[in-house]
PDB file of C-alpha atoms in Angstrom:
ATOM      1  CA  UNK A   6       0.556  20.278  20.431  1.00 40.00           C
ATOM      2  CA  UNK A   7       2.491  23.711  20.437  1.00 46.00           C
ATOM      3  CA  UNK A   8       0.329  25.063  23.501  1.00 48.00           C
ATOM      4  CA  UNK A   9       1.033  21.359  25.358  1.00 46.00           C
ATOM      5  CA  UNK A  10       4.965  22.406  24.652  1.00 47.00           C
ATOM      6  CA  UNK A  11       4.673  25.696  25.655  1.00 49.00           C
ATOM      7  CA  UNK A  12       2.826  25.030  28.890  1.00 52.00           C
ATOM      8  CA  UNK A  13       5.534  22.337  29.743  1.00 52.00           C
ATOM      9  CA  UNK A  14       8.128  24.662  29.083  1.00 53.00           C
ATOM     10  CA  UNK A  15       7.056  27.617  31.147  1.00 53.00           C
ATOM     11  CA  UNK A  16       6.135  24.724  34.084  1.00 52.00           C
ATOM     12  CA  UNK A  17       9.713  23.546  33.648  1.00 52.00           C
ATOM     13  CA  UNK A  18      11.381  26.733  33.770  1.00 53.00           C
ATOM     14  CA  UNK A  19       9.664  27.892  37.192  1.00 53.00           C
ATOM     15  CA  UNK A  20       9.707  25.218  38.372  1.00 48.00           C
ATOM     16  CA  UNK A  21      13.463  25.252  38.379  1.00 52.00           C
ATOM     17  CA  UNK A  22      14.283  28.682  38.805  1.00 49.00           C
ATOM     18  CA  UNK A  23      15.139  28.709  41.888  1.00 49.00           C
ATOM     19  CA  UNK A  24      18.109  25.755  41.750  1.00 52.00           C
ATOM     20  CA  UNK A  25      19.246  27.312  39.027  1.00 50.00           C
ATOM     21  CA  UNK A  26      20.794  30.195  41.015  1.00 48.00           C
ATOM     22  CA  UNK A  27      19.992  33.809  41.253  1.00 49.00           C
ATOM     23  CA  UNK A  28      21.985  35.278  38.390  1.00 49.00           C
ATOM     24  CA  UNK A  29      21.269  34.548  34.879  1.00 51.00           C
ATOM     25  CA  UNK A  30      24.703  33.930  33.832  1.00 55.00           C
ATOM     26  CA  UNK A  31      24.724  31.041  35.860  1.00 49.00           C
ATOM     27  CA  UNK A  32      21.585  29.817  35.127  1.00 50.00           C
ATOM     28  CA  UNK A  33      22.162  30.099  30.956  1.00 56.00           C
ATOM     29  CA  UNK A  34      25.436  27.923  31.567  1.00 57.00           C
ATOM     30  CA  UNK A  35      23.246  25.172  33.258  1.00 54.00           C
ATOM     31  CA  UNK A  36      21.105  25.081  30.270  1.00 59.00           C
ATOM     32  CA  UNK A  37      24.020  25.416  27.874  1.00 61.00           C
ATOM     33  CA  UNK A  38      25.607  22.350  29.437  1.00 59.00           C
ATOM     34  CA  UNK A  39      22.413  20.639  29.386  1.00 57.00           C
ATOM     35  CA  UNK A  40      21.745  21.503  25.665  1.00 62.00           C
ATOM     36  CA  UNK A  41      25.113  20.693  24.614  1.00 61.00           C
ATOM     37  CA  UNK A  42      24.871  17.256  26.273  1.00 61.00           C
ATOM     38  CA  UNK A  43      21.199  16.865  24.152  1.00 60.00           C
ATOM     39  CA  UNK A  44      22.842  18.204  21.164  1.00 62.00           C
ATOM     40  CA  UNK A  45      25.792  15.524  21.536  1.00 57.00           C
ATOM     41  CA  UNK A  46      23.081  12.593  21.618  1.00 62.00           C
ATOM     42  CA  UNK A  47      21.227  13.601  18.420  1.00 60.00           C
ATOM     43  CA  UNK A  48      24.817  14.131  16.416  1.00 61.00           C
ATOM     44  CA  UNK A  49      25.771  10.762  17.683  1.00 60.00           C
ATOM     45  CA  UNK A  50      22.868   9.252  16.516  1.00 68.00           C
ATOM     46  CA  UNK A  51      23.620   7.114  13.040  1.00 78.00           C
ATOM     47  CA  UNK A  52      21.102   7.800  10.743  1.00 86.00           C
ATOM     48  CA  UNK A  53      20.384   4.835   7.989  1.00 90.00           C
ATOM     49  CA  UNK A  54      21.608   5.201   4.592  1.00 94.00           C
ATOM     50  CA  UNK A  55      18.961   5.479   2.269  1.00 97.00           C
ATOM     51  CA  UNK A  56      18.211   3.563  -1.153  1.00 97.00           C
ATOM     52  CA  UNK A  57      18.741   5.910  -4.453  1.00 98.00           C
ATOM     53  CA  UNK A  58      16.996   5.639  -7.723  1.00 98.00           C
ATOM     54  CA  UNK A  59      16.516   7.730 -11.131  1.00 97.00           C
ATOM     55  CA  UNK A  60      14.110   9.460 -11.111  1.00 96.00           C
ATOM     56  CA  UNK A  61      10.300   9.460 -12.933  1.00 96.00           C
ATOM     57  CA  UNK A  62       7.139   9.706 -12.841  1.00 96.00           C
ATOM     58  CA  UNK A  63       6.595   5.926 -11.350  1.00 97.00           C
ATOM     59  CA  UNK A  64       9.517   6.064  -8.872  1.00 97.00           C
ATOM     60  CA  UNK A  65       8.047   9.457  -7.626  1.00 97.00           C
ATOM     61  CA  UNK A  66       4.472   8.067  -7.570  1.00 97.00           C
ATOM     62  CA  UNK A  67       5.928   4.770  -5.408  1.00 98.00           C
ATOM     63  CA  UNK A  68       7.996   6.950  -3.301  1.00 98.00           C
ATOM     64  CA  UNK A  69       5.094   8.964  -2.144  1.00 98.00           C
ATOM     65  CA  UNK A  70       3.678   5.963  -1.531  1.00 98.00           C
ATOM     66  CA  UNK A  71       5.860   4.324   0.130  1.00 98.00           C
ATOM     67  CA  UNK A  72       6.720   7.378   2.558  1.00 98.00           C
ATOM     68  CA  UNK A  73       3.202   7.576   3.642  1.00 98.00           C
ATOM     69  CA  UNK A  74       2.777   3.595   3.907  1.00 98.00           C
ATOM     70  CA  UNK A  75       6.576   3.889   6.465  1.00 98.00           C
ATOM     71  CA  UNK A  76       4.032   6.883   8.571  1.00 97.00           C
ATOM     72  CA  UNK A  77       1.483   5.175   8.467  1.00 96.00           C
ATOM     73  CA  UNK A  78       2.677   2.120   9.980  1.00 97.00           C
ATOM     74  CA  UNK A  79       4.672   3.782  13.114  1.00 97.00           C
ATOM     75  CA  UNK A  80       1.489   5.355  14.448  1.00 95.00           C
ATOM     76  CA  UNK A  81       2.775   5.707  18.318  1.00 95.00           C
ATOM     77  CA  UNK A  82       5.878   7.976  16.454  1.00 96.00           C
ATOM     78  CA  UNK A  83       3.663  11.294  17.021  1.00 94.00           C
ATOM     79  CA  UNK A  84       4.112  14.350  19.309  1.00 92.00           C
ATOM     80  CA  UNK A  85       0.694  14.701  20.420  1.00 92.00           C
ATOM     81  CA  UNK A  86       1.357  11.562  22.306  1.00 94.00           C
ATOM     82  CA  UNK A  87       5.243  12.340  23.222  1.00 95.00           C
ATOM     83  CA  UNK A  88       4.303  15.546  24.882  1.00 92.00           C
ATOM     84  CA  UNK A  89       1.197  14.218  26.923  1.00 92.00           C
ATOM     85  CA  UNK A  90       3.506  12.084  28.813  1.00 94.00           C
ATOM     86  CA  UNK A  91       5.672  14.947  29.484  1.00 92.00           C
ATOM     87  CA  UNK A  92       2.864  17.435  30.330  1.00 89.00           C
ATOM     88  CA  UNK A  93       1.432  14.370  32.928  1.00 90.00           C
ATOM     89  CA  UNK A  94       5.027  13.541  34.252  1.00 90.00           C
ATOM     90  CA  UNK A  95       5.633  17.475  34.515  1.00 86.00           C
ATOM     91  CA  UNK A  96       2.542  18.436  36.282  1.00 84.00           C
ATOM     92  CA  UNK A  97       2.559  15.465  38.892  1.00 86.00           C
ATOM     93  CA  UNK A  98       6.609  15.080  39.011  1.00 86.00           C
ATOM     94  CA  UNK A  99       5.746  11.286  39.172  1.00 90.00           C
ATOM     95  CA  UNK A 100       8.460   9.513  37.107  1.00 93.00           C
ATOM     96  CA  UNK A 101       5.893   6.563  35.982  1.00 94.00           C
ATOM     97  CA  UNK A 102       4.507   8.324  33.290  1.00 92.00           C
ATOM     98  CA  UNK A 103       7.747   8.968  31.601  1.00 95.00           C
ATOM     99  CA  UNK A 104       8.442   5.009  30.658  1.00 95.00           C
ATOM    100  CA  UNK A 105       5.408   5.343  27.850  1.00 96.00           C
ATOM    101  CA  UNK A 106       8.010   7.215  26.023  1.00 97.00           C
ATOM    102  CA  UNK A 107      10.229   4.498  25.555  1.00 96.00           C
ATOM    103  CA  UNK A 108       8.797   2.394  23.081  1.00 97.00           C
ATOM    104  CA  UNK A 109       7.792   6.096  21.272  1.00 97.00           C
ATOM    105  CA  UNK A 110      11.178   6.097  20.846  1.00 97.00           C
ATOM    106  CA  UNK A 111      11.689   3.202  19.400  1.00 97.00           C
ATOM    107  CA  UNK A 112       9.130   3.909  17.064  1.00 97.00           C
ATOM    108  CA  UNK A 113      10.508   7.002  15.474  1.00 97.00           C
ATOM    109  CA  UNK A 114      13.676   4.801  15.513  1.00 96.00           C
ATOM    110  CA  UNK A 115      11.889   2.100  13.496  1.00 97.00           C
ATOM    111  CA  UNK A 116      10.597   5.037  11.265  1.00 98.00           C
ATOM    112  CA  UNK A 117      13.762   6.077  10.689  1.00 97.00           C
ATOM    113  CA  UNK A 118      15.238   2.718   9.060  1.00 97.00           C
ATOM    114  CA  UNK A 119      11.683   2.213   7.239  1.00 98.00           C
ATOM    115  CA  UNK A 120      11.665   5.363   5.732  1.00 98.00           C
ATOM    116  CA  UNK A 121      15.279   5.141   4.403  1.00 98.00           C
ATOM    117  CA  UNK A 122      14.265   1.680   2.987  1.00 98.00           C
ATOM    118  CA  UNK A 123      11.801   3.511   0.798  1.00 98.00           C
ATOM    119  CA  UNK A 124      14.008   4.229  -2.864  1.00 98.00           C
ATOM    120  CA  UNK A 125      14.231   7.516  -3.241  1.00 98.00           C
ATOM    121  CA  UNK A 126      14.662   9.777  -7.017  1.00 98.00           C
ATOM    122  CA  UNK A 127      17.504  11.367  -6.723  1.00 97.00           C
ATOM    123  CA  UNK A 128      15.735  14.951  -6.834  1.00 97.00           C
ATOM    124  CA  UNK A 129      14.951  14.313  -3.928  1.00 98.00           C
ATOM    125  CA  UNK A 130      17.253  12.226  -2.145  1.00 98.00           C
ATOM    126  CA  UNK A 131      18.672  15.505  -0.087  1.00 97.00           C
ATOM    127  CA  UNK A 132      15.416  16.656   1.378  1.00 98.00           C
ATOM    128  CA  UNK A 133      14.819  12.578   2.220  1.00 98.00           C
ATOM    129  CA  UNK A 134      17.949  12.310   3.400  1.00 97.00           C
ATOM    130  CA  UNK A 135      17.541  14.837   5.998  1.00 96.00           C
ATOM    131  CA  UNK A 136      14.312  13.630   7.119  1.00 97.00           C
ATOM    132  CA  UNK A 137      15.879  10.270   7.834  1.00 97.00           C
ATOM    133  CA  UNK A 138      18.884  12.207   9.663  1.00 95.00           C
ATOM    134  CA  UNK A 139      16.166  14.167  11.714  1.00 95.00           C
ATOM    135  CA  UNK A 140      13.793  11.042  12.285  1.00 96.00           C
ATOM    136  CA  UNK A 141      16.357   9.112  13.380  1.00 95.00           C
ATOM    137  CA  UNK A 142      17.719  12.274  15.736  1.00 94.00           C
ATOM    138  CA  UNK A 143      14.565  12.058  17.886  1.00 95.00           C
ATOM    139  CA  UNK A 144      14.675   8.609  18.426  1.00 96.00           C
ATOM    140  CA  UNK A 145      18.521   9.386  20.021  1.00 93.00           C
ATOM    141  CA  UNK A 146      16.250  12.416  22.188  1.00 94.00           C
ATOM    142  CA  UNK A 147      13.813  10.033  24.261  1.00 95.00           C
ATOM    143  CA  UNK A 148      16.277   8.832  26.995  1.00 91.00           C
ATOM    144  CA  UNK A 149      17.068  12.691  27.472  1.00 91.00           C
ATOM    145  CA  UNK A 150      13.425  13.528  27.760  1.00 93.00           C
ATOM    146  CA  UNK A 151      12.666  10.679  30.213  1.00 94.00           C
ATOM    147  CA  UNK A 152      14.906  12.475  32.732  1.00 90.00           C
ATOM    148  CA  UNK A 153      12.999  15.633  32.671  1.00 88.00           C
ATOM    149  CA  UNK A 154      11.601  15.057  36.527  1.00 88.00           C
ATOM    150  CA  UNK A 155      14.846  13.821  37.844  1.00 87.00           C
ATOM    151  CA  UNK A 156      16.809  15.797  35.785  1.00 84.00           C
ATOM    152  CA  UNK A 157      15.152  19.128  34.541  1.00 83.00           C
ATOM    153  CA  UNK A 158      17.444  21.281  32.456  1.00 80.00           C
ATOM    154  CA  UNK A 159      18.490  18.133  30.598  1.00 83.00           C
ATOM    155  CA  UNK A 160      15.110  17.186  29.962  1.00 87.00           C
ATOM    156  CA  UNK A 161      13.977  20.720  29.088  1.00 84.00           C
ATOM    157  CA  UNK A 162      16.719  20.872  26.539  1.00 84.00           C
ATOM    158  CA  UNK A 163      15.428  17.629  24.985  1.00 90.00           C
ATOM    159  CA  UNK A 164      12.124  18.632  24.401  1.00 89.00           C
ATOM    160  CA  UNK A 165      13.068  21.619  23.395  1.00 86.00           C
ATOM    161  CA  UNK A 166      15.355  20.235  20.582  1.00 90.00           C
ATOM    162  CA  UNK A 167      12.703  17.743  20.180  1.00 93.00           C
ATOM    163  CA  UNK A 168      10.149  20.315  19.256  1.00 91.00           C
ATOM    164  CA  UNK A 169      12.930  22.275  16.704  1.00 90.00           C
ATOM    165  CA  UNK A 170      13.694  18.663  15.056  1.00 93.00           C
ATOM    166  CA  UNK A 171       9.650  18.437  14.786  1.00 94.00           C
ATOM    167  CA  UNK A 172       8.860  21.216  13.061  1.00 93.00           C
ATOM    168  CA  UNK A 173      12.023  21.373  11.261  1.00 95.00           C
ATOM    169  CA  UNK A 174      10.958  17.725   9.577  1.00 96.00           C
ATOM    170  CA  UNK A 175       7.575  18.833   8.962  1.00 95.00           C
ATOM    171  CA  UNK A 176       9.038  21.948   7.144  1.00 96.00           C
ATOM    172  CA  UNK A 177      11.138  19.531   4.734  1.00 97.00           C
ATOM    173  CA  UNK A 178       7.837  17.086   4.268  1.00 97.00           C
ATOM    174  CA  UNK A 179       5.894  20.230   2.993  1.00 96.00           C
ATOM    175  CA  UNK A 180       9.039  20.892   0.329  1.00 97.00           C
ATOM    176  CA  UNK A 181       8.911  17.435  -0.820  1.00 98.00           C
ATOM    177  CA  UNK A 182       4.978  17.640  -1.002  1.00 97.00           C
ATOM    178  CA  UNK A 183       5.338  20.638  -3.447  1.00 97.00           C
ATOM    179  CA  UNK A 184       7.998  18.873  -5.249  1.00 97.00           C
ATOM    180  CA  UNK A 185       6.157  15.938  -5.865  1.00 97.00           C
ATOM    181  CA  UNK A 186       2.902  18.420  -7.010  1.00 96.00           C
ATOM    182  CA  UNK A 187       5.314  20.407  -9.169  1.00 95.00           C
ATOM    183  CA  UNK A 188       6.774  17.199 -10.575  1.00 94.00           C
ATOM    184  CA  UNK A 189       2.963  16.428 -11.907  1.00 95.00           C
ATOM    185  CA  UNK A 190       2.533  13.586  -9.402  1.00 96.00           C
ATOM    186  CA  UNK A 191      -1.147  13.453  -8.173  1.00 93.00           C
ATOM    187  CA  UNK A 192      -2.396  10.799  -5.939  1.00 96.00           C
ATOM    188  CA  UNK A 193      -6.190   9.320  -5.962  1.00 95.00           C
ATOM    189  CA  UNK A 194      -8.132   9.458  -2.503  1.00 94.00           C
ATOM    190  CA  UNK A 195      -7.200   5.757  -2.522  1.00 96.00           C
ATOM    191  CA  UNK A 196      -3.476   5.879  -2.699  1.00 98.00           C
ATOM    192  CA  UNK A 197      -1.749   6.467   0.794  1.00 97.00           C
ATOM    193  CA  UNK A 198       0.225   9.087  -0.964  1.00 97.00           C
ATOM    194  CA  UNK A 199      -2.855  11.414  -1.152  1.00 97.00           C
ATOM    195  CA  UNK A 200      -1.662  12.232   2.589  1.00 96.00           C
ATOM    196  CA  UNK A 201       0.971  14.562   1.316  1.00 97.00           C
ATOM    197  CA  UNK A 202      -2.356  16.743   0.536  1.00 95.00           C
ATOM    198  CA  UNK A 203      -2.032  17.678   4.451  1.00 93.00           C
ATOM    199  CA  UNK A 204       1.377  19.460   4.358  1.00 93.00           C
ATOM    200  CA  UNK A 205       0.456  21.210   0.863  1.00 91.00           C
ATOM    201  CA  UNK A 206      -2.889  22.436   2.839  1.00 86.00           C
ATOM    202  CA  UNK A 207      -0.810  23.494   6.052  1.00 73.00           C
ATOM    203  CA  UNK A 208       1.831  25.847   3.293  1.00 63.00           C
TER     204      UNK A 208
END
């Protein structure tokens, strides 16, 4: 997935250079324009309020749970598939591609609102609460990134902030993995909370 965004990237950038205009002043005002736009979509975006609860050892066992069971059920909300489209659109600079990533979109936007549905301990309500926020943050990104034949910069700046807002979640999921692990909360191979075993393997 990383390589996929860094080849689209690089594609993007020379692809553009030259419409960008010669100096680089110019050309890093473009893309600050265009990222401030981006940025002004995800900030806009309302993330859902999530659902707090004391906690213990149950409601930390049936949040893990229930996490996994939200991912689990939004399995178009991925970047492996977000980026293909991209990487086709890119390449070809055919605009057909680029309509798979609406309803992507509104999956990580339906991932959003199910994952703030799941009750939360309180511990851990900050580092939830921020995935939500993020989560529902991409969702607001997709109509940026489907203009990234017609419109470059903008698009560039969306998958750009797309990929920070990625790995940015996935750095919050690994914190709440160990937190559940330090909290003494082990899942069986038949509980979809043993999925959390991923991010603890990837720390």
């Amino acid at each position: 997935t990383d390589s996929i965004g860094r080849g689209i990237l690089a594609r993007l950038t020379a692809a553009n250079a030259e419409g960008l205009g010669d100096d680089a002043p110019t050309q890093d005002s473009i893309i600050a324009a265009a990222s401030a736009q981006v940025n002004a979509s995800v900030n806009a975006a309302q993330p859902p309020a999530i659902v707090q609860v004391e906690p213990s050892l149950d409601t930390l066992r049936d949040f893990g749970n229930g996490v996994m069971v939200a991912m689990n059920n939004h399995p178009k909300a991925n970047s492996n598939d977000t980026l293909q489209i991209i990487a086709k659109a890119t390449d070809t600079r055919i605009t057909a591609p680029l309509n798979g990533l609406t309803a992507i979109g509104q999956e990580y936007g339906a991932l959003a609102r199910d994952l703030a549905a799941v009750p939360v301990p309180k511990t851990l309500a900050p580092l939830h609460q921020q995935v939500v926020r993020n989560i529902a943050g991409i969702a607001a990104l997709f109509n940026d990134m489907k203009a990234v034949v017609d419109d470059p910069i903008k698009g560039l700046a969306a998958v750009q902030q797309y990929q920070e807002l990625m790995s940015e979640t996935g750095g919050i999921l690994t914190n709440i993995a160990q937190a559940l692990r330090n909290g003494g909360i082990l899942f069986t191979k038949d509980e979809p909370g043993s999925a959390w075993g991923i991010f603890l393997s990837a720390s």
